[in-house]
Every structure is written in C-alpha cells, then in structure tokens.
Amino acid sequence: MGHGGGGALSAELVEHVFAPAFGGPVLSALGDSATVRLGGARLAFSTDSFVVRPLFFPGGCIGDLAVNGTVNDLAMSGARAAYLSCGFILEEGVEVAAVARIAEALGAAARTAGVEVATGDTKVVEAGHGDGVYINTSGIGLIPDGVDIRPQRAVPGDVVIVSGPVGEHGVAIMSVREGLEFGAAVESDCAALGGLVDAMLAATRDLHVLRDPTRGGLAAALNEIAAAASVGVVVQERAVPVPPAVANACAILGLDPWYVANEGKLVAFVPREHADAVLAAMRAHPLGAGAAVIGECVEAHPGMVVARTALGGTRIVDLPLGEQLPRIC
Amino acid sequence: MGHGGGGALSAELVEHVFAPAFGGPVLSALGDSATVRLGGARLAFSTDSFVVRPLFFPGGCIGDLAVNGTVNDLAMSGARAAYLSCGFILEEGVEVAAVARIAEALGAAARTAGVEVATGDTKVVEAGHGDGVYINTSGIGLIPDGVDIRPQRAVPGDVVIVSGPVGEHGVAIMSVREGLEFGAAVESDCAALGGLVDAMLAATRDLHVLRDPTRGGLAAALNEIAAAASVGVVVQERAVPVPPAVANACAILGLDPWYVANEGKLVAFVPREHADAVLAAMRAHPLGAGAAVIGECVEAHPGMVVARTALGGTRIVDLPLGEQLPRIC
C-alpha cells in the first residue's frame, strides 16, 4: 500500500520503474502538473486517479474531490483549469443512485471552479475488482504569460506561506471510516484553489513555488520542494495553523497533522519583497482567510526540512515513507 | 456489466446520468475525443480507462493498449497525439515485475507513436478492490488547420472504408482468457493509427468521419455515426474483411465479428471524389495494407445501418445492447 501513498515508496516506484520505462523530459520535471507547449500556447496538463474510501465523507464526496484535485494541480503552476476529462471505473452492482449523486457533485464542483468537463469514459468491472466508483480526471489550462511557478524555483530568502489550517481532509476521512467522534466534527477542506491563485498572481507574477499538500500532507510538500530546489526549509512549529479538532483527533489516532492530507490548501514560496502583498491578497480571499507565514527558505541543510520547536529546539521533518491513511484521495 | 460495454446501455448511462450532471457543450458533441480551443490553438482532448483482463494477451498488454487507445481517439479527429497523461491504479500484491513489464510496453508504444508521457499518478488499492493494474491515459494533440473530422459530417454519397480486417483484438483476448485454441493463433491488432491518418490527410484534408471500432466493434461504430449524422449506412456484407481465424473463432463462440473490438483499425467516411486517393494512401501504409471499401452513406433509413447479404437480401445491423466480451480494453 505504501507505494501509492505519495511518500518515499511512491517516489521509488516512479524513479525506478516508471521513469526509466516511459519518462521523458517533461515527466522528469515532476511538478504537480506538466508544462507543455502546443500550437504556440503554454499549457499545464495534469492527471489524478481518485480511489477515496468511503465515497461520501463530511464536507464532500469522490465527485467534487476529483474535480478539485486536478483543478488544484493545474493551479499550482499558475494555470486556470479550462477543460477536464473524466474516466469512471464502476464496480458491478454499485447503486446507480450513488453514481448519480457523485456525478451531480462533480458537475457542481466543475461549475464552481469554472472548468468544463469536455470528454469522458466509463468502464465497468466485476464485483470484487473495484470499490464502487473510481474516478480519473485529467485537466488542461493555460499558463499566463510571465508566470513560471515550479518547485525548482525556491531560493534562500523565500517566505513560506500556508493558505490556512492543515489536516482537515485526512481527519474527516478517518473519522467517518473508523466511525470515530472527536467532539467537534471535522469536515474536509475540499475546494478549488484557482481563484485564490489568481488573487495571489494579481499581487505578483513572481510567485516561485506553489504546492497543494495532499497525500503526505504539509511535510511531504515541503520535503519535495526542498529536494527539487536543493534548498533548506525552516518552519516555525507554532506558526503552522492546526485546528483544535484536528489536533485532538491526531492525538487520539497517533497521527501528526503535518503529514495529514489537505484538499483545499496550498503552500507558497514567495520572494521576501512580495510576501506582505501576497499574504494580504490571500487573506482577502475566502479560501485564504487563515493564511499564515510559517517559515522561510534557507541556504543551510539543502534538501532538508527543519522545524523550530516552541521550546527553541529543532527537529528534522522527514518525508513520510508511505501514507498514514491509505486511500485518502 | 452492460453499462460499460460501449453499447446501448452505456449510451443510456451517459445520456441519463452523466450528461445532465456535468455535460457541457463540448461533451455533448460526443466524439471519440473533444475539440477544445485554448490559447488560440485547436486541440483534441481524450481520456480512456483500461481494465482489460488478462493484463498480457497475444499481440500486446495493457501498457501498449493504454497508449494506442488514446492516441487513436485523438487521431479520429485528425490530431497527432503530442502528450499523454498516465494514471495507474495498482492492486496491493501485484508483482512489481509485472508492473515494470507493463511500464516498458507503455514506454515503447509511446515512442513508436511519437507521443510523450508528460504527467502521471499512481494509486494503490487493497487486494480485492482492483485487478492487478488499471490504467487511465488522457491525451492532447493539435488539430491541423482546415481539418474538421467528426461523426456529424457524414453525408449521403460518402464512401465507407475500413482500414483492414476486423475482430482480431477481441478474439485474441477471448482465446487467452478462456484457454481456447482456434487452429491459427489470433493476435491483437493493437497499434497507433496517427501515421495512417496523416497519410490519409495527405491525400485529402476533407475526410468527413473517422472512428476506431473498439468496444462494440464495427457495428457500434457505424451505428453511432449513422445516428450522429442522421444518415443511413449500407454495408456490403462480403466486402468486410474478416480473417478466417477470426471467423472460425466467432463461429465456435457464437459471436459476430462485426461486434468484436479492434484496437488498430479505423472506419472512414470519405467524399466519393476523394475515395480512390484515400484508399490508395491507406494501402501504401503498413497499417492500412488491408483497407477496403465496405459500403456507402445514403439518404434512406436515417440513423440505421443495413447490410446487403451475399444472397441479395438485407438485414439491419443493430447497435449492440452491451458488450459481447466484457473488459476487452
């Protein structure tokens, strides 16, 4: 299971099996989406398969997750999603009413994100060879002129901003999957971030890196950026916003909220001179109201993420080996 | 199972569940791929999930099938595939060696087709919720200027050409799945048709319709075109090339080769004045060596496909209700 978790085992599978077999120059860049040129246009192109369990969870379902996940991958290169494809793998015996509810959620999420579902496909597999509904979405969008956002562009001095509190999606899934109650209910933060990114780009076109901390959470996202750009990242532990209900749930379950998936948050690496303007633009947007500066990019310890604790100590924030919570998206 | 078979039940699911939920103007056009405009470029965009069983079959495996299937969907609008996405859903416990073989076949097929795998995703599901490997590919390609190929463009007078003998892919899958032997071995015709389409476009840019007869076979492809353009189609039964080994296997299994899936063939509707030139161009290409005129497009019986039998009679060629062979691609 670890090979699909978005952590170190996933990276191994990509590096040792997939990349040698079919990796080209674009795939090797390894962002959330690929940047390709076609007919003179610079496009972002991304794909994601969704196998979340259960299909319906507090704050969303696999349908809106499938739209927002791919829209967000495109947004992380500054592109506004224009068209989505949608491939359903249905398990024989799944209720048509459930499929219809999922399709409706998918349609509503697409309208909210301003993206059109342009092409689709449906396959059915026998009972025992699926799990109700799996959905793949792929998306394309135009990258605005003058925008060049990718993990490799992180440089020492960049300010690290997170768009809001972390850990909600993973805890929401876990609570319904395990039938647990944590006092206050936690809902998934599932949302499309294209509008928030547009607002940030209005503050400056010179955003260096954007990443949505999904599988592997904030810790994986920061580690991937540190590795891609060969820079160090220092995070102030107390600056990372974690909702109390998420913190409680994680304490009970033995999870670390920094490693829990989000589906409506982003991490930004922003040149110091633009950080205030970008933070203000984020806080003025509904999906960035809880935005906070959580750290900075440094020259020291390239490839490594370090947290400064409340007590003045430091600890290394590792790339997770696998996923704490399988089938989170 | 019928809802995923590409026949009438599939059409119902799309029409009554998916289209009302998230269908927009592009999806409603319902070709093998969507035509979208982005940054001034006219692009074809397509998606397909592959759930073929078994993963390896005579003439190919799920890896090259996943490339060729999507490359061909793009080619059916005249576009040369430029970039593919690739999403794997792995079942826990699948052998890494099998995944590696599939990845290598996928890479080799992409190189043959001249398409780059630009972005990917991997998910792992528990044993009993998948079947080894499922793959989704989506693709984008540029549609050349002056080219407008879509089902709605079929008009009475068009000559109907098939690029070679039909039924091989489905029979190859069936033979290995059921452990049957049919005398001569039948291999899948799995191949990328972009080069063949380029050769046809060099003969004339005014191709009206192209369709790859995959699920539901030749019969489904002709019916979809007849319905989309509100035209009649007349096929000369004896003109449709069926390899003897396919005919024998179908006789034993009670299948009709016209309804059996192909993965390296196309059907073309071509203006009569260009038919000879297009046929010659096809026959000069390795993947069109067995091309044949099989019928014509007529004003009579719009939406209906009719076969003229060897004995001078006629019979209606229906849209299949489901798929004769589930999980063929």
XYZ file of C-alpha atoms in Angstrom:
658
model
C 0.000 0.000 0.000
C 2.857 2.332 0.738
C 3.751 2.592 -2.941
C 0.583 4.605 -3.588
C 0.836 6.812 -0.520
C 2.697 9.713 -2.020
C 5.728 9.257 0.224
C 9.194 7.776 -0.208
C 7.902 4.419 -1.503
C 5.870 6.218 -4.186
C 8.925 8.179 -5.225
C 10.891 4.910 -5.525
C 8.266 3.378 -7.805
C 8.334 6.441 -10.051
C 12.123 6.702 -10.028
C 12.978 3.027 -10.545
C 10.069 1.637 -12.572
C 8.126 4.342 -14.367
C 10.714 6.995 -15.193
C 13.181 4.590 -16.917
C 10.308 2.982 -18.853
C 8.482 5.993 -20.184
C 9.839 9.153 -18.607
C 10.711 11.953 -20.983
C 11.973 15.469 -20.340
C 8.577 16.789 -19.289
C 7.733 13.957 -16.878
C 11.151 14.309 -15.297
C 10.315 17.815 -14.125
C 7.952 16.166 -11.614
C 5.678 19.023 -10.619
C 2.026 18.587 -9.702
C 1.343 19.202 -13.377
C 3.408 19.174 -16.556
C 4.108 22.290 -18.571
C 3.822 21.593 -22.296
C 3.818 23.691 -25.451
C 1.208 23.090 -28.103
C 0.260 25.301 -31.021
C 2.153 28.229 -29.538
C 0.315 28.008 -26.216
C 1.937 27.147 -22.887
C -0.318 24.637 -21.154
C -0.449 22.902 -17.798
C -1.523 19.248 -18.051
C -2.218 17.024 -15.076
C -3.869 13.725 -14.113
C -5.091 12.140 -10.896
C -6.976 8.958 -10.075
C -9.306 9.065 -7.088
C -9.885 5.928 -5.016
C -11.012 7.565 -1.767
C -12.863 5.384 0.732
C -15.630 5.970 1.689
C -17.152 7.611 -1.408
C -19.048 10.155 0.712
C -17.417 11.909 3.656
C -18.010 15.031 5.780
C -17.548 18.029 3.502
C -17.580 16.257 0.147
C -17.506 13.101 -1.928
C -15.316 11.497 -4.555
C -17.077 13.587 -7.239
C -16.078 17.066 -6.071
C -12.725 15.720 -4.855
C -11.993 14.511 -8.404
C -12.631 17.975 -9.823
C -10.851 19.976 -7.135
C -7.820 17.689 -7.015
C -6.991 18.185 -10.676
C -8.016 21.846 -10.781
C -5.611 22.417 -7.877
C -2.751 20.543 -9.547
C -3.108 22.905 -12.525
C -3.405 25.941 -10.258
C -0.058 25.015 -8.669
C 1.601 26.078 -11.938
C -0.474 29.260 -12.079
C -2.848 27.846 -14.704
C -6.594 28.295 -14.512
C -8.179 24.921 -15.368
C -10.113 25.163 -18.641
C -11.107 21.585 -19.527
C -11.307 18.318 -17.620
C -11.603 14.735 -18.743
C -13.405 12.288 -16.525
C -12.980 8.494 -16.544
C -15.227 6.366 -14.327
C -14.400 2.789 -13.302
C -17.630 1.430 -11.831
C -17.844 -1.797 -9.855
C -20.650 -4.076 -10.965
C -23.543 -3.710 -8.535
C -22.827 -0.119 -7.443
C -26.107 1.736 -6.972
C -26.998 3.984 -9.894
C -28.359 6.478 -7.340
C -24.899 6.754 -5.757
C -23.292 7.223 -9.178
C -25.841 9.929 -9.947
C -25.122 11.772 -6.658
C -21.405 11.614 -7.392
C -21.933 12.858 -10.944
C -24.022 15.757 -9.627
C -21.341 16.711 -7.099
C -18.754 16.524 -9.860
C -20.823 18.785 -12.099
C -21.444 21.297 -9.315
C -17.742 21.405 -8.425
C -16.827 21.948 -12.078
C -19.250 24.873 -12.343
C -17.869 26.401 -9.140
C -14.312 26.056 -10.446
C -15.270 27.412 -13.879
C -13.982 24.344 -15.698
C -15.779 22.342 -18.388
C -15.905 18.537 -18.422
C -15.070 18.036 -22.093
C -14.561 14.313 -22.520
C -15.340 11.153 -20.576
C -15.176 7.391 -20.428
C -16.909 4.688 -18.401
C -15.735 1.164 -17.680
C -17.448 -1.451 -15.518
C -15.523 -4.186 -13.686
C -16.912 -7.249 -11.904
C -17.853 -7.132 -8.223
C -14.713 -7.720 -6.178
C -12.465 -5.916 -8.663
C -13.260 -2.331 -7.733
C -14.793 -0.422 -4.839
C -17.980 1.220 -6.036
C -16.520 4.092 -8.027
C -13.000 5.115 -9.021
C -12.592 8.346 -10.978
C -9.693 9.657 -13.013
C -9.669 13.297 -14.009
C -7.108 14.946 -16.234
C -7.054 18.649 -16.891
C -5.576 21.281 -19.139
C -5.255 25.001 -18.615
C -3.386 27.965 -19.987
C -0.366 29.287 -18.069
C -0.429 33.106 -18.117
C 2.481 34.900 -19.768
C 5.308 35.778 -17.426
C 4.345 33.123 -14.882
C 6.923 30.441 -14.040
C 5.923 28.547 -10.906
C 7.704 25.265 -10.143
C 9.428 23.532 -7.227
C 12.907 24.196 -8.669
C 12.428 27.949 -8.290
C 12.571 28.005 -4.483
C 15.570 30.110 -3.373
C 17.016 31.027 0.019
C 15.184 34.056 1.345
C 11.772 32.971 0.057
C 8.995 33.285 2.608
C 6.897 30.132 3.111
C 3.159 30.740 3.429
C 0.354 28.237 4.001
C -3.155 29.248 2.917
C -4.940 28.006 6.035
C -5.176 25.365 8.773
C -3.910 21.911 7.840
C -5.104 18.324 8.325
C -8.857 18.628 7.870
C -9.348 16.381 4.825
C -7.477 13.411 6.242
C -9.133 13.649 9.641
C -12.591 13.962 8.054
C -12.000 10.773 6.048
C -10.585 8.949 9.051
C -13.447 9.934 11.344
C -16.136 8.514 9.075
C -14.076 5.489 8.047
C -13.418 4.388 11.583
C -16.719 5.603 12.986
C -14.880 7.840 15.451
C -16.171 11.046 17.019
C -13.750 13.774 18.069
C -16.083 16.198 19.793
C -16.292 18.905 17.144
C -16.928 17.393 13.711
C -14.155 17.922 11.168
C -15.150 18.491 7.549
C -12.917 18.073 4.528
C -11.460 21.332 3.251
C -12.013 20.108 -0.352
C -12.101 23.228 -2.586
C -10.829 24.561 -5.910
C -7.883 26.925 -5.500
C -7.830 28.550 -8.958
C -9.444 31.758 -7.714
C -7.070 32.064 -4.753
C -4.065 31.632 -7.040
C -5.443 34.267 -9.413
C -5.684 36.658 -6.458
C -2.080 35.894 -5.485
C -0.892 36.420 -9.072
C -2.614 39.803 -9.049
C -0.293 40.727 -6.153
C 2.809 39.486 -8.002
C 3.502 37.359 -11.056
C 6.770 36.340 -9.431
C 5.480 33.527 -7.214
C 8.283 30.949 -7.035
C 6.568 27.739 -5.899
C 3.012 26.599 -5.214
C 2.143 23.144 -3.947
C -1.087 21.630 -2.646
C -0.237 19.437 0.355
C -2.431 16.419 -0.414
C -1.050 12.888 0.184
C 1.754 13.082 2.709
C 0.478 16.484 3.859
C 2.494 19.613 4.547
C 5.593 17.573 5.447
C 5.734 15.811 2.068
C 5.100 19.027 0.126
C 7.930 20.895 1.893
C 10.325 17.964 1.508
C 9.611 17.675 -2.223
C 10.286 21.372 -2.734
C 13.481 21.278 -0.634
C 14.737 18.309 -2.672
C 13.740 19.730 -6.075
C 15.435 23.090 -5.488
C 18.296 21.845 -3.236
C 17.416 24.353 -0.574
C 16.752 24.095 3.126
C 13.384 24.903 4.661
C 12.904 26.094 8.236
C 9.391 26.019 9.668
C 8.328 27.659 12.925
C 6.367 24.877 14.571
C 3.941 27.171 16.384
C 3.208 29.156 13.207
C 1.569 26.229 11.406
C -2.195 26.548 11.894
C -3.814 23.309 13.101
C -7.495 23.391 14.071
C -8.063 22.156 17.667
C -10.417 19.400 16.460
C -7.722 18.162 14.066
C -5.091 18.296 16.791
C -7.355 16.303 19.158
C -8.147 13.682 16.519
C -4.494 13.297 15.614
C -3.540 12.917 19.279
C -6.082 10.113 19.693
C -5.033 8.361 16.472
C -1.291 8.844 16.889
C -1.035 10.904 13.708
C 0.989 14.025 13.000
C -1.221 16.729 11.438
C 1.698 17.883 9.269
C 1.502 14.536 7.470
C -2.284 14.502 7.035
C -3.750 15.239 3.579
C -5.414 18.521 2.657
C -7.600 19.119 -0.419
C -8.165 22.858 -0.312
C -4.886 24.307 0.896
C -1.654 25.427 -0.725
C 1.897 26.182 0.312
C 3.609 29.113 -1.400
C 7.276 30.114 -1.643
C 7.263 33.851 -2.257
C 10.139 36.344 -2.713
C 10.506 38.273 0.549
C 9.753 41.641 -1.081
C 6.333 40.411 -2.262
C 5.392 38.375 0.813
C 3.277 41.041 2.524
C 1.294 41.799 -0.624
C 0.703 38.120 -1.349
C -0.341 37.384 2.245
C -2.780 40.302 2.158
C -4.229 39.116 -1.158
C -4.658 35.599 0.244
C -6.367 36.802 3.438
C -8.799 38.847 1.352
C -9.930 35.655 -0.422
C -12.396 33.278 1.294
C -10.083 30.281 0.740
C -7.063 32.116 2.147
C -8.647 33.786 5.182
C -6.479 31.690 7.503
C -3.232 32.206 5.568
C -0.072 32.414 7.675
C 3.680 32.749 7.227
C 5.128 29.512 8.581
C 8.815 29.722 7.733
C 11.485 30.508 5.226
C 13.782 29.018 2.660
C 17.480 28.883 3.676
C 20.873 28.012 2.202
C 21.749 25.643 5.062
C 20.921 21.899 5.011
C 19.850 21.698 1.320
C 17.125 19.112 0.697
C 16.119 19.073 4.335
C 13.118 20.484 6.221
C 13.692 21.512 9.821
C 11.123 22.611 12.399
C 11.955 25.057 15.186
C 10.002 23.903 18.201
C 8.188 26.034 20.731
C 10.943 25.253 23.255
C 13.672 26.580 20.968
C 14.872 23.186 19.773
C 14.937 21.893 16.215
C 13.793 18.624 14.684
C 14.025 17.172 11.214
C 10.743 16.867 9.308
C 11.148 13.683 7.251
C 9.488 12.704 4.026
C 6.893 10.124 5.095
C 7.707 6.584 3.999
C 4.165 5.797 2.971
C 0.778 7.308 3.728
C -0.536 7.309 7.296
C -4.049 6.955 5.912
C -4.418 4.847 2.788
C -6.939 5.790 0.088
C -7.340 9.344 1.291
C -7.966 10.703 -2.222
C -21.654 -5.059 -16.778
C -23.546 -3.940 -19.857
C -23.319 -0.294 -18.777
C -19.597 -0.306 -19.506
C -19.746 -2.248 -22.746
C -19.928 0.665 -25.141
C -23.364 -0.310 -26.404
C -26.892 0.925 -25.821
C -26.683 0.569 -22.018
C -23.506 2.702 -21.964
C -25.251 5.364 -24.032
C -28.142 5.366 -21.529
C -25.794 5.912 -18.574
C -24.144 8.841 -20.346
C -27.432 10.330 -21.541
C -29.451 9.976 -18.333
C -26.862 10.231 -15.541
C -23.644 11.922 -16.691
C -24.778 14.420 -19.332
C -27.425 16.098 -17.146
C -24.978 16.240 -14.199
C -21.884 17.660 -15.846
C -22.346 17.754 -19.603
C -21.463 21.000 -21.331
C -21.415 21.967 -24.994
C -18.140 20.152 -25.716
C -19.068 16.875 -24.007
C -22.398 16.898 -25.815
C -20.642 16.597 -29.165
C -19.746 13.023 -28.139
C -16.900 12.150 -30.496
C -14.020 9.850 -29.563
C -12.255 12.998 -28.400
C -13.327 16.534 -27.600
C -12.278 19.526 -29.678
C -11.355 22.465 -27.456
C -9.770 25.861 -28.001
C -7.007 27.046 -25.719
C -4.600 29.941 -26.226
C -5.548 30.221 -29.906
C -4.815 26.527 -30.590
C -7.431 23.963 -31.631
C -6.795 20.834 -29.555
C -8.181 17.321 -29.388
C -8.519 16.044 -25.802
C -9.482 12.495 -24.900
C -9.486 10.051 -21.988
C -9.788 6.288 -21.617
C -9.508 3.894 -18.689
C -8.141 0.437 -19.413
C -9.325 -2.541 -17.374
C -8.517 -5.329 -19.861
C -8.322 -8.868 -18.491
C -5.869 -10.577 -18.706
C -3.121 -7.921 -18.473
C -0.998 -9.715 -21.116
C -2.534 -11.166 -24.293
C -1.342 -12.290 -27.729
C -0.082 -9.206 -29.530
C 0.128 -6.825 -26.602
C -0.619 -5.922 -22.999
C -2.499 -3.279 -21.057
C 0.539 -0.957 -21.365
C 0.658 -0.559 -25.143
C -3.144 -0.780 -25.293
C -3.371 2.237 -22.957
C -1.140 4.296 -25.249
C -2.651 3.222 -28.554
C -6.245 3.538 -27.363
C -5.882 7.210 -26.512
C -3.564 8.035 -29.429
C -6.232 6.561 -31.718
C -9.064 8.523 -30.119
C -7.119 11.706 -30.874
C -6.273 10.526 -34.404
C -10.005 10.108 -35.091
C -10.282 13.919 -35.085
C -7.211 14.231 -37.304
C -4.951 15.207 -34.385
C -1.488 13.785 -33.905
C -1.129 12.916 -30.190
C 1.515 15.128 -28.576
C 1.286 14.468 -24.821
C -0.242 11.726 -22.703
C -1.046 11.502 -19.020
C -0.903 8.152 -17.325
C -2.691 7.164 -14.110
C -2.058 3.744 -12.580
C -4.385 2.072 -10.075
C -2.380 -0.837 -8.664
C -3.900 -3.621 -6.583
C -1.976 -4.407 -3.419
C 0.125 -7.511 -4.017
C 0.567 -7.096 -7.789
C 4.078 -8.164 -8.766
C 6.444 -5.250 -9.321
C 7.948 -7.243 -12.225
C 4.575 -7.259 -13.995
C 4.168 -3.520 -13.388
C 7.658 -2.971 -14.812
C 6.880 -5.018 -17.949
C 3.693 -3.045 -18.460
C 5.528 0.255 -17.951
C 8.149 -0.796 -20.508
C 5.473 -1.726 -23.061
C 3.787 1.599 -22.402
C 7.044 3.469 -22.957
C 7.844 1.561 -26.153
C 4.355 2.196 -27.551
C 4.656 5.910 -26.742
C 7.985 6.121 -28.578
C 6.508 4.283 -31.597
C 3.537 6.638 -31.653
C 5.757 9.697 -31.195
C 3.923 10.849 -28.084
C 5.447 11.927 -24.776
C 4.138 10.776 -21.381
C 4.131 14.163 -19.664
C 2.386 13.590 -16.347
C 1.422 10.630 -14.193
C -0.179 9.424 -10.990
C -0.146 6.173 -9.015
C -2.689 4.906 -6.522
C -2.691 1.576 -4.676
C -5.898 -0.125 -3.515
C -6.262 -3.138 -1.206
C -6.293 -6.677 -2.588
C -9.824 -7.477 -3.710
C -10.554 -3.904 -4.839
C -8.716 -3.929 -8.171
C -7.373 -6.462 -10.640
C -3.598 -6.111 -10.776
C -3.342 -2.941 -12.845
C -5.831 -0.448 -14.215
C -4.506 2.396 -16.348
C -6.065 5.659 -17.400
C -4.489 7.657 -20.186
C -5.597 11.055 -21.368
C -4.109 12.769 -24.361
C -3.860 16.101 -26.112
C -2.896 16.873 -29.666
C -3.090 19.691 -32.182
C -5.770 19.526 -34.878
C -4.270 20.708 -38.196
C -5.785 23.787 -39.838
C -8.549 23.044 -42.300
C -9.333 19.660 -40.768
C -12.859 19.064 -39.430
C -13.452 15.371 -38.803
C -16.454 14.363 -36.693
C -19.382 11.929 -36.823
C -21.882 14.670 -37.683
C -20.137 15.313 -41.016
C -21.185 12.043 -42.669
C -23.336 12.843 -45.734
C -25.126 10.688 -48.310
C -22.685 9.775 -51.043
C -19.730 9.282 -48.683
C -17.770 6.110 -49.295
C -17.212 3.922 -46.222
C -13.715 2.445 -45.920
C -12.310 0.127 -43.249
C -8.527 0.080 -42.793
C -8.185 -3.699 -42.537
C -9.659 -6.983 -41.282
C -11.859 -6.760 -38.190
C -12.271 -8.728 -34.969
C -8.690 -9.624 -34.081
C -8.320 -7.828 -30.739
C -11.481 -9.265 -29.200
C -10.753 -12.794 -30.388
C -7.145 -12.604 -29.128
C -8.381 -11.591 -25.650
C -11.078 -14.245 -25.653
C -8.737 -17.028 -26.729
C -6.298 -16.453 -23.877
C -8.994 -15.720 -21.335
C -10.894 -18.906 -21.986
C -7.857 -21.020 -22.807
C -9.254 -21.797 -26.235
C -7.280 -22.696 -29.361
C -8.666 -21.887 -32.794
C -6.144 -23.519 -35.070
C -4.258 -20.443 -36.272
C -3.389 -18.132 -33.384
C -5.033 -14.716 -33.478
C -3.045 -11.734 -32.215
C -4.433 -8.367 -31.174
C -4.183 -5.697 -33.880
C -3.244 -3.133 -31.172
C -1.449 -0.263 -32.967
C -1.247 3.538 -33.076
C -3.094 4.994 -36.067
C -1.671 8.530 -36.096
C 0.680 7.817 -39.014
C -2.067 6.204 -41.084
C -4.351 9.192 -40.522
C -1.523 11.554 -41.505
C -1.143 9.608 -44.774
C -4.897 9.876 -45.414
C -4.862 13.622 -44.694
C -2.052 13.983 -47.235
C -4.494 12.587 -49.830
C -7.266 14.994 -48.771
C -7.923 17.276 -45.795
C -11.637 16.761 -46.439
C -12.085 13.488 -44.554
C -15.621 13.588 -43.102
C -15.576 10.969 -40.327
C -13.011 8.702 -38.700
C -13.843 6.210 -35.962
C -11.852 3.401 -34.351
C -14.195 0.445 -33.895
C -13.185 -0.620 -30.367
C -15.889 -1.702 -27.890
C -18.958 -2.824 -29.819
C -16.834 -3.275 -32.941
C -17.626 -2.165 -36.481
C -21.364 -2.425 -35.862
C -21.331 0.046 -32.960
C -19.053 2.495 -34.821
C -21.311 2.577 -37.899
C -24.450 2.913 -35.790
C -23.011 5.824 -33.806
C -22.087 7.647 -37.000
C -25.485 6.971 -38.621
C -27.228 8.316 -35.503
C -24.959 11.360 -35.089
C -25.354 12.500 -38.712
C -28.923 11.229 -39.267
C -27.864 9.327 -42.343
C -28.293 5.746 -43.471
C -25.372 3.389 -43.943
C -25.359 0.443 -46.351
C -22.618 -2.164 -45.957
C -21.841 -4.904 -48.475
C -21.566 -7.928 -46.215
C -18.979 -9.716 -48.350
C -16.789 -6.620 -48.598
C -16.000 -6.523 -44.852
C -12.652 -8.262 -44.372
C -12.724 -10.903 -41.623
C -9.650 -13.120 -41.160
C -10.519 -16.844 -41.412
C -9.151 -17.499 -37.909
C -11.415 -14.773 -36.508
C -14.404 -16.137 -38.430
C -13.720 -19.652 -37.080
C -13.325 -18.456 -33.506
C -16.509 -16.389 -33.713
C -18.424 -19.367 -35.141
C -17.327 -21.532 -32.204
C -18.105 -18.859 -29.613
C -21.380 -17.684 -31.142
C -20.023 -14.172 -31.702
C -20.491 -11.856 -34.675
C -17.106 -10.464 -35.843
C -18.735 -7.134 -36.703
C -19.376 -6.640 -32.970
C -15.902 -7.675 -31.799
C -13.449 -4.979 -30.646
C -10.492 -3.776 -32.720
C -7.558 -1.730 -31.404
C -5.661 -0.903 -34.596
C -8.360 -0.285 -37.192
C -10.395 2.674 -38.317
C -13.540 3.316 -40.315
C -13.543 6.343 -42.612
C -16.372 8.224 -44.306
C -14.808 9.907 -47.336
C -16.307 12.139 -50.055
C -16.728 9.998 -53.195
C -14.361 12.173 -55.272
C -11.508 11.545 -52.824
C -12.196 7.873 -52.079
C -9.724 6.392 -54.576
C -6.885 8.641 -53.448
C -7.558 7.942 -49.768
C -7.812 4.185 -50.354
C -4.511 4.225 -52.239
C -2.835 6.228 -49.466
C -4.125 3.775 -46.868
C -2.947 0.714 -48.778
C 0.505 2.251 -49.098
C 0.765 2.427 -45.286
C 1.640 -0.722 -43.272
C -1.404 -0.294 -41.016
C -3.765 0.159 -43.982
C -2.486 -2.575 -46.287
C -5.790 -4.453 -45.965
C -8.004 -1.390 -46.442
C -11.273 -1.972 -48.291
C -14.376 -0.074 -49.376
C -17.216 -1.711 -47.454
C -20.216 0.455 -48.276
C -21.691 3.903 -48.575
C -23.659 6.546 -46.804
C -27.261 7.003 -48.050
C -30.248 9.291 -47.549
C -32.642 6.411 -46.895
C -33.305 4.982 -43.382
C -31.511 7.751 -41.421
C -29.876 6.519 -38.217
C -29.932 2.915 -39.437
C -27.181 0.592 -40.640
C -28.189 -2.044 -43.182
C -26.130 -4.940 -44.549
C -26.626 -6.323 -48.056
C -26.081 -10.041 -47.769
C -24.272 -12.285 -50.202
C -27.638 -13.710 -51.273
C -29.015 -10.288 -52.205
C -31.087 -9.810 -49.062
C -30.775 -7.066 -46.468
C -30.595 -7.151 -42.683
C -30.489 -4.453 -40.047
C -27.193 -4.128 -38.164
C -28.252 -3.122 -34.631
C -26.336 -1.206 -32.018
C -25.267 -3.880 -29.535
C -27.078 -3.685 -26.179
C -23.931 -4.361 -24.159
C -20.534 -5.815 -24.947
C -20.236 -9.431 -26.060
C -16.879 -9.648 -24.291
C -16.569 -7.690 -21.045
C -13.284 -5.956 -20.133
C -11.889 -6.096 -23.630
C -9.937 -2.843 -23.237
